[in-house]
PDB file of C-alpha atoms and ligand atoms in Angstrom:
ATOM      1  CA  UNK A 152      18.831 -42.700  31.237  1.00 55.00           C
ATOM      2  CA  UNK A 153      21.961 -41.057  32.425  1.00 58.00           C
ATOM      3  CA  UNK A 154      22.717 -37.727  31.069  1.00 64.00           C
ATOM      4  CA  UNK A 155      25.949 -37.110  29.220  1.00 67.00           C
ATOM      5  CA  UNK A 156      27.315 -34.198  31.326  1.00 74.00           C
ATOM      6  CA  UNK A 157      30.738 -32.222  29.518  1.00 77.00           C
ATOM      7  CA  UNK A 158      33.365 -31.121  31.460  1.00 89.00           C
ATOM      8  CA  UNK A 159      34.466 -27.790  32.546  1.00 90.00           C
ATOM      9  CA  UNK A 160      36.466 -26.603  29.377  1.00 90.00           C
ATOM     10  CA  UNK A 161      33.977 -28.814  27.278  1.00 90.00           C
ATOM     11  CA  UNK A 162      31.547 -26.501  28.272  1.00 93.00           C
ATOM     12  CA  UNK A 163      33.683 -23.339  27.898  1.00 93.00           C
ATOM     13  CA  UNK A 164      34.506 -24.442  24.312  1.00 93.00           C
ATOM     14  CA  UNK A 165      30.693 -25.114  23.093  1.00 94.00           C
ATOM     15  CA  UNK A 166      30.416 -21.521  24.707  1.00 95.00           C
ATOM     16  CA  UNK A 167      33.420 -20.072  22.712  1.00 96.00           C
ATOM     17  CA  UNK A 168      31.578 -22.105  19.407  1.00 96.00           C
ATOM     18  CA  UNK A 169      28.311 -20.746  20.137  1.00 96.00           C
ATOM     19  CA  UNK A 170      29.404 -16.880  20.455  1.00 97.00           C
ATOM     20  CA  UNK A 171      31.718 -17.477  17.210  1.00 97.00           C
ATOM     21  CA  UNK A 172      28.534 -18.165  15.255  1.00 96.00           C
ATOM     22  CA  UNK A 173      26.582 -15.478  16.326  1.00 96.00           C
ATOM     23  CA  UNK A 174      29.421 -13.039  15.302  1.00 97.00           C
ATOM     24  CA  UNK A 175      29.809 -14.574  11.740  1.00 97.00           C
ATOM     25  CA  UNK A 176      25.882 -13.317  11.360  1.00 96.00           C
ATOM     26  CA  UNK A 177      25.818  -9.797  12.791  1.00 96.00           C
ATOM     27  CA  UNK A 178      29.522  -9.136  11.068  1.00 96.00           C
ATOM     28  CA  UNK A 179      27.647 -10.598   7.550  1.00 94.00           C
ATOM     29  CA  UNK A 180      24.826  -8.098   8.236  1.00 90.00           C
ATOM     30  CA  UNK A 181      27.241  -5.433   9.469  1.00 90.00           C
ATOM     31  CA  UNK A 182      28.545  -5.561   5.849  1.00 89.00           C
ATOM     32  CA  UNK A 183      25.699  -6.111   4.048  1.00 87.00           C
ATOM     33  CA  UNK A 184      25.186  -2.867   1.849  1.00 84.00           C
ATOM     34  CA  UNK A 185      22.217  -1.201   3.473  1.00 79.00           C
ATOM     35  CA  UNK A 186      18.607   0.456   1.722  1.00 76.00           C
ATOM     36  CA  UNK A 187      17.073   2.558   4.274  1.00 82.00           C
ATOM     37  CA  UNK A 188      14.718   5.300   3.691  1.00 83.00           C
ATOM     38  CA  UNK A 189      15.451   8.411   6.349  1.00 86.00           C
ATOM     39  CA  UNK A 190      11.939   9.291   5.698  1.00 89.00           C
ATOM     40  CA  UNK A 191      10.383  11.987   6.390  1.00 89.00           C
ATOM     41  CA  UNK A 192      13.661  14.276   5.441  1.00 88.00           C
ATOM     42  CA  UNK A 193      14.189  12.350   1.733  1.00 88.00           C
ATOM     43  CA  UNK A 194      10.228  12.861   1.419  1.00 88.00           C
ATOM     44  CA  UNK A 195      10.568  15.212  -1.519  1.00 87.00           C
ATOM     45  CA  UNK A 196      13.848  14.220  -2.842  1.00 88.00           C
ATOM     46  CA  UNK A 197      15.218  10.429  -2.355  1.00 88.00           C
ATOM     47  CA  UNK A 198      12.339   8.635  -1.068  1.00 89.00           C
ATOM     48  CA  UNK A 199      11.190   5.803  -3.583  1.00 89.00           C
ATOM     49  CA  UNK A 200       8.221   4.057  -3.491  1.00 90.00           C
ATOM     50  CA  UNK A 201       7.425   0.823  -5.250  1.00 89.00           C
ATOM     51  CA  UNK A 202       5.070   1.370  -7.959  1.00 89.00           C
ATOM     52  CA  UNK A 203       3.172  -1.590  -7.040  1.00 92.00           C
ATOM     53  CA  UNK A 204       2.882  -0.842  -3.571  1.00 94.00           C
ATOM     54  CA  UNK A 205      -1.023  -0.598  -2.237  1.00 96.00           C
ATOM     55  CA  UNK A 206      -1.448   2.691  -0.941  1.00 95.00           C
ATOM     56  CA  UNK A 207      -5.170   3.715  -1.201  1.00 96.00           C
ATOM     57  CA  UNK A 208      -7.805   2.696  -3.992  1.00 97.00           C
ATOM     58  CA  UNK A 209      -8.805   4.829  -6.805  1.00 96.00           C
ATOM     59  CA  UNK A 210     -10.839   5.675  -9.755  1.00 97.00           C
ATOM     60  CA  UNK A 211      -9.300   4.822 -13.511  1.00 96.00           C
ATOM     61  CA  UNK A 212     -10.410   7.939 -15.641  1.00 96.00           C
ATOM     62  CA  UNK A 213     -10.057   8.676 -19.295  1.00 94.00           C
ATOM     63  CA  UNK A 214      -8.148  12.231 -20.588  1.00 92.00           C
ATOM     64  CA  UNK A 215     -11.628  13.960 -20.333  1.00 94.00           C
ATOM     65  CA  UNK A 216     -11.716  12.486 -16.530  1.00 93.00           C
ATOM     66  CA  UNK A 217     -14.387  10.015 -16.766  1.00 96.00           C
ATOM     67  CA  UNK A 218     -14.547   6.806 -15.199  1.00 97.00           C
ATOM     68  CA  UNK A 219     -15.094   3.346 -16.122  1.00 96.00           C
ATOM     69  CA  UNK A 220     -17.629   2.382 -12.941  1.00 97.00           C
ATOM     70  CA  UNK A 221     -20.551   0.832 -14.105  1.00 96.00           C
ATOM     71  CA  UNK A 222     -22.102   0.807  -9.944  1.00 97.00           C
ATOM     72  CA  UNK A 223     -22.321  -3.569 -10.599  1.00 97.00           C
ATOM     73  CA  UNK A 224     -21.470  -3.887  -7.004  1.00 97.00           C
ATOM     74  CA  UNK A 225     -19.005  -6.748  -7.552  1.00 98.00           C
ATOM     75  CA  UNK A 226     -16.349  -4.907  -5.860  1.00 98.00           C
ATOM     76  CA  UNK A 227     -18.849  -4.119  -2.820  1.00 98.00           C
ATOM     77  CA  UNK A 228     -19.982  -7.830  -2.629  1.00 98.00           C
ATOM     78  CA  UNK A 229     -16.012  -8.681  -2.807  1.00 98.00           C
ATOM     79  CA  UNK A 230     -14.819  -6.413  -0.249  1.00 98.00           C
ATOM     80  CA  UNK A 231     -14.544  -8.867   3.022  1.00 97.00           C
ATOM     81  CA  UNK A 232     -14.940  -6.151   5.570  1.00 95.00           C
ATOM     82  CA  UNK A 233     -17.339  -3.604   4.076  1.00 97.00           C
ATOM     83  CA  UNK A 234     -14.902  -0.782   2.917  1.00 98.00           C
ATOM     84  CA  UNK A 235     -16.549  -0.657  -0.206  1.00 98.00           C
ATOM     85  CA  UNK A 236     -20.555   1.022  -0.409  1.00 98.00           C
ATOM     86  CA  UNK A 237     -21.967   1.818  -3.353  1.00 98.00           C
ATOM     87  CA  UNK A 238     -25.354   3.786  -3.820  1.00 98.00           C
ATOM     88  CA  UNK A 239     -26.747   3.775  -7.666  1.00 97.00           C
ATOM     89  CA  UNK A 240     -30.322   4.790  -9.324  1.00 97.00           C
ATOM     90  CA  UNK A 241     -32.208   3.599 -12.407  1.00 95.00           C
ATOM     91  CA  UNK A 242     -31.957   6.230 -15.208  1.00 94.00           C
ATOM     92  CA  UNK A 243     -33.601   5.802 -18.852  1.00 92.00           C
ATOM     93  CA  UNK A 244     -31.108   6.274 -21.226  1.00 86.00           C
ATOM     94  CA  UNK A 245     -31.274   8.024 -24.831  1.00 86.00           C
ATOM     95  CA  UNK A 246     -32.305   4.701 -26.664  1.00 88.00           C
ATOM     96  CA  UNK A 247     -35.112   4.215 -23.634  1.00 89.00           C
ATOM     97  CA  UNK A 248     -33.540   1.493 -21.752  1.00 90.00           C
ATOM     98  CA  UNK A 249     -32.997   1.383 -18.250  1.00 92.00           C
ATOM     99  CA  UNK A 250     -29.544   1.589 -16.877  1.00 90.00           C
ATOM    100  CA  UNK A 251     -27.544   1.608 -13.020  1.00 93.00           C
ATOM    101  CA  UNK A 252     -25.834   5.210 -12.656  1.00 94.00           C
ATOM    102  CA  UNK A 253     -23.529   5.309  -9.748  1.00 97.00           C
ATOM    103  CA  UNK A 254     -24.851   7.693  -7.447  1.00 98.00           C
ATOM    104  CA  UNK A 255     -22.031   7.651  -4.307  1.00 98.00           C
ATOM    105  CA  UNK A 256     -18.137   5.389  -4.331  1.00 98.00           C
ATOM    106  CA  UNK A 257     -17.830   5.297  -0.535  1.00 98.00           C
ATOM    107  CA  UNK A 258     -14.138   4.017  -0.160  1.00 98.00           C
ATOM    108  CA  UNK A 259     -13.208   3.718   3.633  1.00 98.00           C
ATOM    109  CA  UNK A 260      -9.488   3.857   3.346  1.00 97.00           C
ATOM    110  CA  UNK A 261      -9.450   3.192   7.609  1.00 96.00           C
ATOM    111  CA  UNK A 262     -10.932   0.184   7.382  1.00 97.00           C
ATOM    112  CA  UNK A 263      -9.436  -0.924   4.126  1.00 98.00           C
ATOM    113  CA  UNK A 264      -6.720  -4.456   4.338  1.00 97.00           C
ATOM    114  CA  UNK A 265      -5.390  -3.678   0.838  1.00 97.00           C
ATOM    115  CA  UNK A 266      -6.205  -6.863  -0.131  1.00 97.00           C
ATOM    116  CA  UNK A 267      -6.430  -6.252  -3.179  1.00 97.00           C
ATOM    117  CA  UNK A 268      -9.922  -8.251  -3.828  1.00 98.00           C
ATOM    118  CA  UNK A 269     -11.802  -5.660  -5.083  1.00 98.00           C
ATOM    119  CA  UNK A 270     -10.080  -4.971  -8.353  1.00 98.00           C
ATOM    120  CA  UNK A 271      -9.168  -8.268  -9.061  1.00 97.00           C
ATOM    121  CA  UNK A 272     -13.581  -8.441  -8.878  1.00 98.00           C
ATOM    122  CA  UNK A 273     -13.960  -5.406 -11.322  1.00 98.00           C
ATOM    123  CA  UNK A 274     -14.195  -6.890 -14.650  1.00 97.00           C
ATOM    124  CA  UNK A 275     -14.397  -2.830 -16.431  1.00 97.00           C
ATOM    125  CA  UNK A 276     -11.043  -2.494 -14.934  1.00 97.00           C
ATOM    126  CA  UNK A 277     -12.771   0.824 -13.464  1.00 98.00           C
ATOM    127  CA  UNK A 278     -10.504   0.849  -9.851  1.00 98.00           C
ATOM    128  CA  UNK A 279      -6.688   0.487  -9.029  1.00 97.00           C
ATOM    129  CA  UNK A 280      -4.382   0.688  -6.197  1.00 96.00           C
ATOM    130  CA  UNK A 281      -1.559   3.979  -6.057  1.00 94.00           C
ATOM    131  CA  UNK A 282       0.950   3.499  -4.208  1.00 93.00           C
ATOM    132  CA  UNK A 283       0.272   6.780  -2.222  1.00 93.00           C
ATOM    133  CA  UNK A 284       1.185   5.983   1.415  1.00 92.00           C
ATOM    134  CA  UNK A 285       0.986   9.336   3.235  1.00 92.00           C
ATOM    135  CA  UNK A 286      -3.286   8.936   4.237  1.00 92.00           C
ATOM    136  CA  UNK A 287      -2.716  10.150   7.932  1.00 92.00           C
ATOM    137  CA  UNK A 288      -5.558  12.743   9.042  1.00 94.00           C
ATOM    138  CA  UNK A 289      -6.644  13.268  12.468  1.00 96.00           C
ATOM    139  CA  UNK A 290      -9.888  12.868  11.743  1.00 96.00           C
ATOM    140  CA  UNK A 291     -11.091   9.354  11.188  1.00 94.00           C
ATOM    141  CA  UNK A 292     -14.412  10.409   9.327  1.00 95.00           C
ATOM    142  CA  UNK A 293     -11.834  11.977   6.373  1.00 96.00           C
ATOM    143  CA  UNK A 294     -10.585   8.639   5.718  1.00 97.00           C
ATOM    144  CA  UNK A 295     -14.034   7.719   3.890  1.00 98.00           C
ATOM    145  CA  UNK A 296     -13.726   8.834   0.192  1.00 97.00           C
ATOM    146  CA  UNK A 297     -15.908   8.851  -2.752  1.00 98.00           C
ATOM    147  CA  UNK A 298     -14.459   8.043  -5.460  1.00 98.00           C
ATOM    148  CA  UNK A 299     -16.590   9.391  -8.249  1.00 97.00           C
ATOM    149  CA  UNK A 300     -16.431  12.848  -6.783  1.00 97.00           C
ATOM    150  CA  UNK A 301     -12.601  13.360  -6.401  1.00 94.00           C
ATOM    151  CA  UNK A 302     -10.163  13.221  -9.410  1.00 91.00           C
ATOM    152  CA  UNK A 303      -6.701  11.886  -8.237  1.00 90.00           C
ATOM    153  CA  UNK A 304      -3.657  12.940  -9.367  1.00 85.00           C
ATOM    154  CA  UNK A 305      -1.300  12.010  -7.327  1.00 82.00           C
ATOM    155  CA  UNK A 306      -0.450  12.939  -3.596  1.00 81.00           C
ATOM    156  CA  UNK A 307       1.885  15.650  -2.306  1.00 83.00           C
ATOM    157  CA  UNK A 308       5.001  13.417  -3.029  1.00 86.00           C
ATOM    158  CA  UNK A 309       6.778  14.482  -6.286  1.00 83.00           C
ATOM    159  CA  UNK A 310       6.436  11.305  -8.869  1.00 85.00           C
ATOM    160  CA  UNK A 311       4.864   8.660  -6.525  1.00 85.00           C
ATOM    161  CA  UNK A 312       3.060   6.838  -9.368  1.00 84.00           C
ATOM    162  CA  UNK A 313       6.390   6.235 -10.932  1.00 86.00           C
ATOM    163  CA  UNK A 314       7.770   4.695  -7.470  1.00 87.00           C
ATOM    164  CA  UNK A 315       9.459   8.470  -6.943  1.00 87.00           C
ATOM    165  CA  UNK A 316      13.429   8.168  -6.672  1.00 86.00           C
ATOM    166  CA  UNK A 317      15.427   5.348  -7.943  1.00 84.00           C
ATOM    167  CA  UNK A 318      15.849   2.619  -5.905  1.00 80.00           C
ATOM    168  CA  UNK A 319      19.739   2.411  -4.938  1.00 78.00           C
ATOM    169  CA  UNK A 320      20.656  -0.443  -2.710  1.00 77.00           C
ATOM    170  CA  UNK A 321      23.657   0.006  -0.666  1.00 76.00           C
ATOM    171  CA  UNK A 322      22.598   3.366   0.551  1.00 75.00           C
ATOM    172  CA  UNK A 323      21.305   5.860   3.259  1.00 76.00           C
ATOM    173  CA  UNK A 324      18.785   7.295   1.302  1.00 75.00           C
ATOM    174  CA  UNK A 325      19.344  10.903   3.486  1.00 72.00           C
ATOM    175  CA  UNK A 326      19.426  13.473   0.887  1.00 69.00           C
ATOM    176  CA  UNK A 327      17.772  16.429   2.594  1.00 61.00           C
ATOM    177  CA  UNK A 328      15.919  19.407   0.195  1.00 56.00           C
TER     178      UNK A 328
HETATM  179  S1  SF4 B 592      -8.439  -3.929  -0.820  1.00 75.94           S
HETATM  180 FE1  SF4 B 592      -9.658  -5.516   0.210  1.00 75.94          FE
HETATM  181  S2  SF4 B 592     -10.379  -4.539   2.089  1.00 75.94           S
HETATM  182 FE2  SF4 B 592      -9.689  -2.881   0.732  1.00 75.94          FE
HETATM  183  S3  SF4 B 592     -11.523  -2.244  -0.364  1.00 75.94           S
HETATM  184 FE3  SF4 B 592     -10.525  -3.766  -1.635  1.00 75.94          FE
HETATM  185  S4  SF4 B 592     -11.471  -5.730  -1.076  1.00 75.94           S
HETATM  186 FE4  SF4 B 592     -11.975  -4.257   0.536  1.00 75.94          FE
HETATM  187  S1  SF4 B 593     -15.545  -0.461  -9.445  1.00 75.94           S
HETATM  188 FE1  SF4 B 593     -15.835  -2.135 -10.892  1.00 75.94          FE
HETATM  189  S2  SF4 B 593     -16.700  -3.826  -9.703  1.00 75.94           S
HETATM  190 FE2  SF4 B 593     -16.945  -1.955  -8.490  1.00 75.94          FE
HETATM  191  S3  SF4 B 593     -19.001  -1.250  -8.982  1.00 75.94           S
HETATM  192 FE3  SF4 B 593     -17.591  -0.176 -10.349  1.00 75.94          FE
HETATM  193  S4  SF4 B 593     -17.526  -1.434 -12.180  1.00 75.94           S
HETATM  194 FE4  SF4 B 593     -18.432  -2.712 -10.581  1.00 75.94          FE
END
């Protein structure tokens, strides 16, 4: 089959057409009102991070700081990757009976796909996601916690839990401290 060949300023004009329409999109973004975090120097002041947003897992405690974690392992068997290992022991209890007592909550954050599969597993609604982002160490063997031994209140950005600064589309979030 013959191909339909255009001539010289046919060409030149599809050209010309082509180059129009990729203008129209970068002038539409060009406009568009920007969000963008200048992160780290808004860190402490404008930065805002979504509430929901899966940071690192943690323990749910009561005001007297304990936790819900019964050591079922349904969060462990969950887990496709092996973040999660627990380590429990039988203990008799006051009424005699024999009940699981966690014993270790090894979290690996580093290996960790924030998946989200554990807690939707826990049925004693004992673990939950903050959305605590700033988890870099140096060392890799810091990035395994246990969960039962640490009490988390937040990291060292000022009202993360809450998603921090107000979300304001159509600025350079650049405020310095
Ligand atoms: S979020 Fe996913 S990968 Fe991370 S501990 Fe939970 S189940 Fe495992
Ligand atoms: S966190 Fe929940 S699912 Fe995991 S062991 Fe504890 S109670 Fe069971």
């Amino acid at each position: 089959m013959e191909e339909k060949k255009e001539s010289y300023f046919g060409e030149v004009g599809s050209a010309l057409k082509t180059l129009a329409t990729g203008l129209k999109v970068t002038m539409k973004e060009y406009f568009t009102p920007k969000s963008t975090e200048q992160y780290p120097e808004n860190r402490k002041t404008t930065l805002h991070v979504a509430a929901r947003h899966r940071g690192r897992l943690t323990f749910i405690r009561d005001e007297e700081g304990n936790y819900k974690c019964t050591a079922c392992t349904m969060c462990e068997k969950a887990c496709p990757n092996g973040t999660i290992r627990i380590l429990s022991q039988m203990v008799t209890n006051e009424e005699g009976r024999k009940k699981k007592q966690l014993v270790d909550y090894q979290y690996d954050l580093g290996d960790c796909m924030f998946c989200e599969l554990c807690t939707n597993a826990c049925g004693f609604g004992a673990i939950e996601f903050t959305n605590d982002f700033e988890n870099a160490v140096f060392d890799r063997s810091k990035l395994v916690l246990h969960l039962d031994k640490e009490v988390y209140t937040g990291g060292s950005l000022p009202n993360i839990i809450d998603g921090g600064a107000d979300w304001e589309v159509g600025t350079f979030n650049t405020k310095k401290k």
